[in-house]
Each structure stands twice: as structure tokens, then as C-alpha cells.
GROMACS .gro file of C-alpha atoms in nm:
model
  333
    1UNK     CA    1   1.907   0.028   5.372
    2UNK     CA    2   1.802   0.361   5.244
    3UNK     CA    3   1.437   0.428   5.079
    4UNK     CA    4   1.359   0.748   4.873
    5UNK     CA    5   1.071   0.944   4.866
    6UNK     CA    6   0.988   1.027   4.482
    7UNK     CA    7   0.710   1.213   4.291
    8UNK     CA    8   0.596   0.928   4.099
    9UNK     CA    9   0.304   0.885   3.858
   10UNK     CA   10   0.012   0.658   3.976
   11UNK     CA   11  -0.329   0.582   3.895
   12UNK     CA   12  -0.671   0.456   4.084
   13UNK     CA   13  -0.883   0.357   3.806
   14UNK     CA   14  -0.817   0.337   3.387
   15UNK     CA   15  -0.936   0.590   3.209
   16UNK     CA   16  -0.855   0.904   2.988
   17UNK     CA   17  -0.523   1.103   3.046
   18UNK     CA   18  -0.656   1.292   3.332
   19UNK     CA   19  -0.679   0.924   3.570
   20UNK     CA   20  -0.293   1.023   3.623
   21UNK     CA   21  -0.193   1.181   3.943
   22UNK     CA   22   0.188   1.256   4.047
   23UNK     CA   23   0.195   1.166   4.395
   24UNK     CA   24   0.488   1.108   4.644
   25UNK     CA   25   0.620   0.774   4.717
   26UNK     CA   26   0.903   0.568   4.928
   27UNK     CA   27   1.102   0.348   4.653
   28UNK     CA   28   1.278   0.066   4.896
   29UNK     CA   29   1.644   0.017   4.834
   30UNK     CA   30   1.633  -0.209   4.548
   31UNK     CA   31   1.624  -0.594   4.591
   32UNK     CA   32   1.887  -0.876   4.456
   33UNK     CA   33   1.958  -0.850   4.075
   34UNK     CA   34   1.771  -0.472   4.106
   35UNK     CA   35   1.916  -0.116   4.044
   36UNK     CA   36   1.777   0.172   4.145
   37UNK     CA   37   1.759   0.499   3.900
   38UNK     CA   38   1.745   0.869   4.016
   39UNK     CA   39   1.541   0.933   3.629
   40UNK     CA   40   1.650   1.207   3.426
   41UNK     CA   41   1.408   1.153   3.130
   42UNK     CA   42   1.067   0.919   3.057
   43UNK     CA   43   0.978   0.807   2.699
   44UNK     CA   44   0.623   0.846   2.675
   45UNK     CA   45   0.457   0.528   2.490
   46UNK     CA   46   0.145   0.445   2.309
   47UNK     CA   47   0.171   0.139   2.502
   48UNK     CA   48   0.133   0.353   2.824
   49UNK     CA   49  -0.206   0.519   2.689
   50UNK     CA   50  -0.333   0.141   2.577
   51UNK     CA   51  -0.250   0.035   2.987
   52UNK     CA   52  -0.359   0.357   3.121
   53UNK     CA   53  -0.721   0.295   2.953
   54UNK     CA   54  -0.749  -0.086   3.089
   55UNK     CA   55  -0.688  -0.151   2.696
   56UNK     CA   56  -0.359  -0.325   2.695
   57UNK     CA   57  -0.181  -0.718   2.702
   58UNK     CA   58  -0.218  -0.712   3.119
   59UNK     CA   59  -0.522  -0.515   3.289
   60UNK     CA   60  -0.364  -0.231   3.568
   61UNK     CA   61  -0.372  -0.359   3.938
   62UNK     CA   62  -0.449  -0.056   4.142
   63UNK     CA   63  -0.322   0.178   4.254
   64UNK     CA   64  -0.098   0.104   3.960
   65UNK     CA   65   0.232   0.282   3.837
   66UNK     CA   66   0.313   0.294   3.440
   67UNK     CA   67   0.589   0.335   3.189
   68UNK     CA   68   0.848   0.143   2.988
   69UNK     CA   69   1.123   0.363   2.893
   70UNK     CA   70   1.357   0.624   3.080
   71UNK     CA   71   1.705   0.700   3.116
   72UNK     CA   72   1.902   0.820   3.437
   73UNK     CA   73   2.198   0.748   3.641
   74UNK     CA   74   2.227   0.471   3.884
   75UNK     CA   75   2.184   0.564   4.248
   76UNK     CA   76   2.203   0.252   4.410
   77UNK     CA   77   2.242  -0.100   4.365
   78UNK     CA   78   2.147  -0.468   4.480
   79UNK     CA   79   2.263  -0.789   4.555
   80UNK     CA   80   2.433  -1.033   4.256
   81UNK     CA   81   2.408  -0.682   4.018
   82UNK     CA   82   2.759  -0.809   3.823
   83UNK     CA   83   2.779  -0.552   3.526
   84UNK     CA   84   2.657  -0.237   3.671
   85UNK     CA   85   2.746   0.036   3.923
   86UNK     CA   86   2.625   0.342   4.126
   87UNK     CA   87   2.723   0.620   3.861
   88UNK     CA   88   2.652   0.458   3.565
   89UNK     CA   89   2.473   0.633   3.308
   90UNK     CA   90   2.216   0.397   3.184
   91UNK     CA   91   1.886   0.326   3.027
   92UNK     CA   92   1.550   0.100   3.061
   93UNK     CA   93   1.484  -0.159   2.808
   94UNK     CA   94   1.107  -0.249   2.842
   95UNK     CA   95   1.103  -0.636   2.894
   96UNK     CA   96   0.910  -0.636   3.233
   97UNK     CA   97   0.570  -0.647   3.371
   98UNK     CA   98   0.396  -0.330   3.472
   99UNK     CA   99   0.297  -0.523   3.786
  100UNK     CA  100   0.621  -0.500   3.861
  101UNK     CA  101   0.837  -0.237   3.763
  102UNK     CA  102   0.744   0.084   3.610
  103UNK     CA  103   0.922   0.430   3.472
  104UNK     CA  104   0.752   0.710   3.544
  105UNK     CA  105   0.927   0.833   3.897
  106UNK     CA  106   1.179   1.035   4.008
  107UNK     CA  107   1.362   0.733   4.123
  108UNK     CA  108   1.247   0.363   3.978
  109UNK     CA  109   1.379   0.017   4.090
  110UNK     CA  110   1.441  -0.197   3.766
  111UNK     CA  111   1.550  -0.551   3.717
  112UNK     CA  112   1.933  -0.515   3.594
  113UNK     CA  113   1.917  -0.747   3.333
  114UNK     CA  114   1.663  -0.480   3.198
  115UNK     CA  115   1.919  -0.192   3.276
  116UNK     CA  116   2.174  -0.100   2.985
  117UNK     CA  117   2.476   0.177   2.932
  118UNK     CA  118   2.394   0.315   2.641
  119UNK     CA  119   2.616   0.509   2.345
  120UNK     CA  120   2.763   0.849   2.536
  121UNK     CA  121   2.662   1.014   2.235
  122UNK     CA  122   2.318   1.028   2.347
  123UNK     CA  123   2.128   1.301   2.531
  124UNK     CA  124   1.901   1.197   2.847
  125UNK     CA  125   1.660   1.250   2.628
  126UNK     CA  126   1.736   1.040   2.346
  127UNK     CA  127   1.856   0.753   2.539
  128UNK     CA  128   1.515   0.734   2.693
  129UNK     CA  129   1.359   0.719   2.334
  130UNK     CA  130   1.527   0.431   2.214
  131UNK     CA  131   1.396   0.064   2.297
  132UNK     CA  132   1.027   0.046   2.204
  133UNK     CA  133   1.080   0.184   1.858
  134UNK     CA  134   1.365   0.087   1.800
  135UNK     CA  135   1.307  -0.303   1.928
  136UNK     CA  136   0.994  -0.322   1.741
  137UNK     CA  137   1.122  -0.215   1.369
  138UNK     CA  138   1.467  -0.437   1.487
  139UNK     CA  139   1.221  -0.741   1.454
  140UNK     CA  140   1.010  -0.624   1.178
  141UNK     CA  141   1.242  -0.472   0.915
  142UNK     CA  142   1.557  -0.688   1.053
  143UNK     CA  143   1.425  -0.973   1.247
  144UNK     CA  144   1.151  -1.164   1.040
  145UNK     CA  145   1.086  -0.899   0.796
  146UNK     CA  146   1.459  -0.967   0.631
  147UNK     CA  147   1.478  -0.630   0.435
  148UNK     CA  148   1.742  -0.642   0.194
  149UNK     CA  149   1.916  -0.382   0.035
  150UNK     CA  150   1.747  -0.227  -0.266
  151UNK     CA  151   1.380  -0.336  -0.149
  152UNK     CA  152   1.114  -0.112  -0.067
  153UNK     CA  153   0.940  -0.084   0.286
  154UNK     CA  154   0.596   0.112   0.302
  155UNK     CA  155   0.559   0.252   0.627
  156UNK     CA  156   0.211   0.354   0.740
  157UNK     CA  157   0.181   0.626   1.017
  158UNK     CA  158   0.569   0.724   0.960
  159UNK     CA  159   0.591   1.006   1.157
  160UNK     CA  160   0.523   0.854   1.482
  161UNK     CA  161   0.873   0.770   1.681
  162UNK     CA  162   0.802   0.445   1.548
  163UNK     CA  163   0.773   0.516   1.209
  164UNK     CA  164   1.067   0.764   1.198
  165UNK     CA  165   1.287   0.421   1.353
  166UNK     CA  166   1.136   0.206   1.086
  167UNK     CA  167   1.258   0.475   0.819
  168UNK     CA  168   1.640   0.498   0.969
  169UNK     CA  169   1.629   0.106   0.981
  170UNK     CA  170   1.513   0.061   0.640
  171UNK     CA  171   1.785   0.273   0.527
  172UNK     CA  172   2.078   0.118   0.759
  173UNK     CA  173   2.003  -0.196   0.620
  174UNK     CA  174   2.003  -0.039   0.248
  175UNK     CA  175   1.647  -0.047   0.230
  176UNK     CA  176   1.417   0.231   0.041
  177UNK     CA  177   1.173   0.364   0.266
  178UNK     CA  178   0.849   0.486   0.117
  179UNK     CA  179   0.675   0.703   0.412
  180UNK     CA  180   0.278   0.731   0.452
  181UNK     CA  181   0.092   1.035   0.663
  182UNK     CA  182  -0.216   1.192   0.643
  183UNK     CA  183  -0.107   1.512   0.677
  184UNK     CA  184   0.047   1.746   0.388
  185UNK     CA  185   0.236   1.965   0.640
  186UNK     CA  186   0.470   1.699   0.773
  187UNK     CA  187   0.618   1.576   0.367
  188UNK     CA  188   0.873   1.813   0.374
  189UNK     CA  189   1.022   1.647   0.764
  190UNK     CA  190   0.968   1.330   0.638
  191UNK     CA  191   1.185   1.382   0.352
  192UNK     CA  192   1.464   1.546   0.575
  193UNK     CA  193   1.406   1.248   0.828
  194UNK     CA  194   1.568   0.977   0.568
  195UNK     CA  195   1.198   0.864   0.365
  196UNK     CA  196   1.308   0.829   0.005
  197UNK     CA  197   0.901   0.877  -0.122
  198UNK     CA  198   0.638   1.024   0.072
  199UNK     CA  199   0.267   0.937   0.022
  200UNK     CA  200   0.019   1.179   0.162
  201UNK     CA  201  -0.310   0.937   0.215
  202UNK     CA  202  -0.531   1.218   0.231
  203UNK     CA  203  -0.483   1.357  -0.134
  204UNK     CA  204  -0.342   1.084  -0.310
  205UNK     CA  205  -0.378   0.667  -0.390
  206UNK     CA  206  -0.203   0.448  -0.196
  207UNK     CA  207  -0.155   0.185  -0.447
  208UNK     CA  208  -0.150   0.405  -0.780
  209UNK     CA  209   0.191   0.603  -0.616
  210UNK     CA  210   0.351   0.301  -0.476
  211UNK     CA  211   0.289   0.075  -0.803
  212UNK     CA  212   0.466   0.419  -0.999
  213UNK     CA  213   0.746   0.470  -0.713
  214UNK     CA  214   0.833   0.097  -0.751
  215UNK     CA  215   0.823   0.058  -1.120
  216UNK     CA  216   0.506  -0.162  -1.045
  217UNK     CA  217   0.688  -0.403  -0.819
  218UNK     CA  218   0.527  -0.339  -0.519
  219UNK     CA  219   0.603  -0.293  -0.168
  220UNK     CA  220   0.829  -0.589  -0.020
  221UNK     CA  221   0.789  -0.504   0.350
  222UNK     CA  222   0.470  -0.334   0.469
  223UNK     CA  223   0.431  -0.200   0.819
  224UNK     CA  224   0.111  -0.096   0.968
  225UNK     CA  225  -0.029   0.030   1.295
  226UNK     CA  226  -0.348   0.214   1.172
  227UNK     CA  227  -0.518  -0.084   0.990
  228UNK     CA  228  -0.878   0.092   0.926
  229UNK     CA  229  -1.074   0.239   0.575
  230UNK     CA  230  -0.736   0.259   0.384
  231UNK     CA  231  -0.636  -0.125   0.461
  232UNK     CA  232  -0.728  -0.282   0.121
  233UNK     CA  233  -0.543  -0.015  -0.008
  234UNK     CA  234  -0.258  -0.114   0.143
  235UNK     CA  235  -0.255  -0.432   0.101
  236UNK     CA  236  -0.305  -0.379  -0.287
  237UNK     CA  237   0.047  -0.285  -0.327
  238UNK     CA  238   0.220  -0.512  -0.147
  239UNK     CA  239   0.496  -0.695  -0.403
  240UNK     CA  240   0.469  -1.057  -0.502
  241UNK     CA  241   0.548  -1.288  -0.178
  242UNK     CA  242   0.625  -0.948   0.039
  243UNK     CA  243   0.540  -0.946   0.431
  244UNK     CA  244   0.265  -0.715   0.607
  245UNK     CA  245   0.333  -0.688   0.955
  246UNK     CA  246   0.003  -0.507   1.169
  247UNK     CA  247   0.135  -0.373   1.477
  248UNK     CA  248  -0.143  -0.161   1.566
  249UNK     CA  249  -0.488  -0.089   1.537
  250UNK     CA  250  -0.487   0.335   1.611
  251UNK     CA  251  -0.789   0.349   1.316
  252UNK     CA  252  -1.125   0.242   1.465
  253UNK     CA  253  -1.334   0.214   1.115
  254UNK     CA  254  -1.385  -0.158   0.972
  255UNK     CA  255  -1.092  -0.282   0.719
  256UNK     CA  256  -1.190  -0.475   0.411
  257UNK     CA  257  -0.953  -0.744   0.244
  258UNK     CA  258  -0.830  -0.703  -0.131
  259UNK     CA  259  -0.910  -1.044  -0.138
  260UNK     CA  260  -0.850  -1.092  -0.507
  261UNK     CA  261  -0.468  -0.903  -0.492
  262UNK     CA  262  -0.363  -1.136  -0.200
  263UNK     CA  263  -0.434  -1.431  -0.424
  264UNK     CA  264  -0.264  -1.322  -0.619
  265UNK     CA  265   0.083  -1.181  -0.492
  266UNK     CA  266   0.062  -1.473  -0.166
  267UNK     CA  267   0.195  -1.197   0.041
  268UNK     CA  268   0.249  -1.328   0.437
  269UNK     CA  269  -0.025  -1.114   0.631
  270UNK     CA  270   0.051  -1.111   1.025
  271UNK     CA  271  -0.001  -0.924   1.357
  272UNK     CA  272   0.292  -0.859   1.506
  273UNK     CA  273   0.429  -0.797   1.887
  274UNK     CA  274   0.770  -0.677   2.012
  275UNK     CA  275   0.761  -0.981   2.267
  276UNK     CA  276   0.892  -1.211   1.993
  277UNK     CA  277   1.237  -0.974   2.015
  278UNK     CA  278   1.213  -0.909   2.366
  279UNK     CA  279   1.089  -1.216   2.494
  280UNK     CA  280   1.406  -1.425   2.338
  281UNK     CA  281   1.729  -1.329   2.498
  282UNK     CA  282   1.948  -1.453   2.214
  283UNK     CA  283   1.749  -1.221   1.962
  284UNK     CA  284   1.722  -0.919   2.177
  285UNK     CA  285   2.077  -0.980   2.211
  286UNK     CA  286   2.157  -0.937   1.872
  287UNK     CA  287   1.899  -0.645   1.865
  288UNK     CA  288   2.036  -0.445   2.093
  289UNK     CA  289   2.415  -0.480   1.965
  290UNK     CA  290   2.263  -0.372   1.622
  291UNK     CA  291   2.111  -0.072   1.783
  292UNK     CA  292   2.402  -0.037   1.957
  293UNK     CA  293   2.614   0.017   1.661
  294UNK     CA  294   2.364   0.223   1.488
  295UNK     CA  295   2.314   0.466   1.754
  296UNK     CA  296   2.733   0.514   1.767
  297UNK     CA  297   2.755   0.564   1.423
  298UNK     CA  298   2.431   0.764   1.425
  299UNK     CA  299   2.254   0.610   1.155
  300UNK     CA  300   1.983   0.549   1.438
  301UNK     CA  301   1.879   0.890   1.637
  302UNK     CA  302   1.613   0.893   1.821
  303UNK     CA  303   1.383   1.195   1.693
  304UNK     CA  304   1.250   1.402   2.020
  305UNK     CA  305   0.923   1.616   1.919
  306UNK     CA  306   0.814   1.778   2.285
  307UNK     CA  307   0.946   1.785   2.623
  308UNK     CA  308   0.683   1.803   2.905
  309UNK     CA  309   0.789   1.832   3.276
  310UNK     CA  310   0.604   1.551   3.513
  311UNK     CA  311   0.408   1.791   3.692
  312UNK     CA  312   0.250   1.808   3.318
  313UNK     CA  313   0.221   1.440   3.271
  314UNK     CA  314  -0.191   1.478   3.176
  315UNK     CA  315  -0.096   1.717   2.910
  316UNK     CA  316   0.157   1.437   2.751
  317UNK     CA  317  -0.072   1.183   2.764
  318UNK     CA  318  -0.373   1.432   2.565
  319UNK     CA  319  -0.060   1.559   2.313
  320UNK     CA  320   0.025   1.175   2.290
  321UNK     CA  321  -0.353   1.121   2.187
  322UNK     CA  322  -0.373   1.422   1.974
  323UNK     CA  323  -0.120   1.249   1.712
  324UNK     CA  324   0.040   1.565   1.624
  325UNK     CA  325   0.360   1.460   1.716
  326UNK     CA  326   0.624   1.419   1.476
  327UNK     CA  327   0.869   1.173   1.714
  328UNK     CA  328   0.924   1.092   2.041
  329UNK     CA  329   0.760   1.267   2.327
  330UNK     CA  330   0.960   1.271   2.644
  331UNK     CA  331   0.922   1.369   3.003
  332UNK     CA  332   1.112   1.536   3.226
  333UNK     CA  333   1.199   1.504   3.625
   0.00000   0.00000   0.00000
């Protein structure tokens, strides 16, 4: 049974973007119920940074390899594999542990029930930009979040991959996306990327432009990954009995609670974690056929910012952590 010797990404201790060193392993011929991928493309993660820096749900065993995401063709296959084949174009749905799988390699084992054929409409690099965004806003805007059509969604740090998937969901399900960024520059892409409203945080009132976008109904879906100073803000224009999902915490300054406006409009206020789709089979299920169908009729497309080669795989991280991105960042093999 044949190994292969690929320039894969590993790390020796957590730390800042610079830890990661692309060094030259043997990847065994994959086990029973395991594929192995010769990699085209690697969607880079904030997830990856929060792992890389010791900061994430499981704590890196060293020397430890990283990554969720990627897309490729399949180059060889295991025992009991039922539904896939050498030559199948496929990509990585990130329901494993880091322990034991990981993306960023020229070639990667995977577990094949984590292993999908995706829509051929999409490019390496788009089908390797797909789960974790897409995943998490399934569960938020779809999932528990129950968006109907005609309701408003406030999406905080919207022009992160993330956000730009929470604004093409909102919409697919009828929704009217209301996009937040602190930056003036990126309005005008936000607009073009399917936001009905954009708030810029930095020059204008959270609350006072959401209250007048909505007639002074309120937000009925509120996502979050920043938390932070502008929190209470927020949270002040939620609608009556809406739903605030946190499913980040990228702002390290203290939040304070409108405690007074959440009395008042009983809005549900709760963390939130892709596990609860990807960590039920007959939800991811549904999940990914609703992606599925999205991505076909290209409703859902992923938006790619920045290609970096792996040899570069420092610089991603550093651009990653520079939040200047307006999408996905990918690397290349």
C-alpha cells in the first residue's frame, strides 16, 4: 500500500502565525472508511488561528497539523468507502477532530463520511470555501434562528466569509439583510454582495439606523461574532421576542447589557456553536442538501478575497488576522 510524501503544514508549539512551518511528510494509504485527497485548494479559518494560538475547543497535540476545509480530487481510497471513488472531485466538510485529521497538505487522509462531491459549478477554490460559513449561518438563520421571509437579520462583522454567507442566506430564505462594518470603504461591496442596508459602526448609531431601516420594529435575527464596546448597542435594537446568536468574541473590550431593553423586548440571548449542525447527522443532512441546492442555483457563492500559495501560509494567517479581508481567503498547493 502506497504512502505519499507531501509538503504539509505543521506546528511545534501555539503561537502567532509565524509557529507554522511547511514541512515534508509520508501520508499512509488511507485506512477503512478513509479517502485520501491530492488538495487543490485550503479554506483558511478563524477557527485555524483560535487552534494555532492554543485558544480553541481542543488544545494542539504536538507536533500538530491544522485545517478544516479544502477541496481536491480523490487519489486513493479505503476499505468499506461505499459512495466514493479515485477521481472524484470532492470537498471536506469539517466535522472531525484536529487530532485526527487535518487540511492543510498536499495530500490529506479524511474520514469519508466527512468527504462530499460538491456542485460542478464550483471552482477549487470555492468548493473549499463552503462548509464553515456556510454550516454555521445554515443553523443560525435556518436552523434555530427560523428567519422568515420579510424579517430583518442584523449581521455584525458582515464582510467576513461568514458574514457575506449569512447575507446570501438571509436573502434565499426571503430574509432582509441589514449588514454592519466598521469600515466606510467596504459599503459600496456590501451592497453589491446582496445586504439590503448597510450600517457603518464607526460613523453612525447602531440602534438609531436600524430602529429607522425597520420602521422601529427592530431586528428579528441578530448575529454577532465581535461582542465588545458596541454590544448594548446591539442588543438595543433587537425586535420584540427576536434571537441574538454570539458566535464569536473577535472584540477584546468589556460588553455591557441594555439591561432595561431586554426586559423589555424578551429577546432569546445565546452563544452559539456550529457543533449543534454538525454534530447531528439528521440536521447536517438537511444542511448540506440546502446548501446543496443553493450553491446549484447560485443563490449561495462562496466570495474568495486572496489566494496565497502554501509556501506563504505565515502571510495568510497575518492577512487572516489583519481583518482586511472582504471573504474567503484560500490557499493554494
Amino acid at each position: 500500500m502506497n504512502t505519499k510524501l507531501s509538503k504539509t503544514v505543521v506546528f511545534h508549539e501555539a503561537g502567532a502565525p509565524e509557529v507554522l512551518k511547511v514541512e515534508q511528510i509520508e501520508v499512509a494509504f488511507p485506512a477503512a472508511q478513509e479517502v485520501r485527497i491530492q488538495v487543490e485548494s485550503i479554506g483558511i479559518n478563524r477557527a485555524d488561528a483560535m487552534y494555532r494560538q492554543g485558544m480553541y475547543i481542543e488544545n494542539p497535540i504536538f507536533p500538530a497539523q491544522i485545517g478544516y476545509e479544502a477541496a481536491g480530487i480523490i487519489e486513493a481510497v479505503g476499505d468499506d468507502v461505499k459512495h466514493l471513488a479515485v477521481g472524484d472531485v470532492v470537498n471536506v466538510i469539517p466535522g472531525f477532530s484536529l487530532h485526527n485529521y487535518a487540511s492543510y497538505g498536499e495530500y490529506i487522509n479524511m474520514p469519508a463520511y466527512a468527504v462530499h462531491k460538491y456542485p460542478s459549478n464550483l471552482t477549487f477554490d470555492e468548493a473549499a470555501s463552503v462548509w464553515t460559513s456556510y454550516l454555521t449561518m445554515y443553523g443560525m438563520v435556518v436552523h434555530s434562528g427560523q428567519l422568515k421571509a420579510g424579517q430583518f437579520a442584523l449581521i455584525n462583522a458582515a464582510s467576513s466569509s461568514a458574514g457575506l454567507a449569512a447575507i446570501q442566506m438571509t436573502n434565499y430564505v426571503g430574509g432582509i439583510a441589514i449588514a454592519l462594518t466598521t469600515s466606510p470603504k467596504k459599503k459600496e461591496a456590501l451592497l453589491k454582495a446582496g445586504a439590503a442596508h448597510v450600517i457603518v459602526t464607526s460613523e453612525q448609531d447602531i440602534a438609531t439606523e436600524v430602529l429607522k431601516i425597520t420602521d422601529n420594529v427592530g431586528a428579528h435575527l441578530i448575529l454577532d461574532p465581535v461582542v465588545g464596546a458596541k454590544f448594548s448597542n446591539l442588543l438595543s435594537s433587537v425586535a420584540e421576542n427576536g434571537k441574538v446568536f454570539v458566535y464569536g468574541a473577535l472584540s477584546h473590550e468589556p460588553a455591557s447589557f441594555p439591561a432595561f431593553d431586554v426586559l423589555m423586548k424578551t429577546p432569546t440571548i445565546r452563544g452559539y456553536s456550529a457543533i449543534e449542525v454538525m454534530g447531528n447527522m439528521e440536521v447536517l443532512m438537511q444542511a448540506i442538501t440546502f446548501i446543496d441546492k443553493g450553491l446549484l442555483e447560485e443563490k449561495l457563492k462562496p466570495v474568495i478575497d486572496k489566494t496565497f500559495n502554501i509556501n506563504d501560509i505565515i502571510a495568510s494567517h497575518n492577512y487572516l488576522e489583519s481583518n482586511q479581508q472582504f471573504g474567503k481567503i484560500v490557499v493554494k498547493i
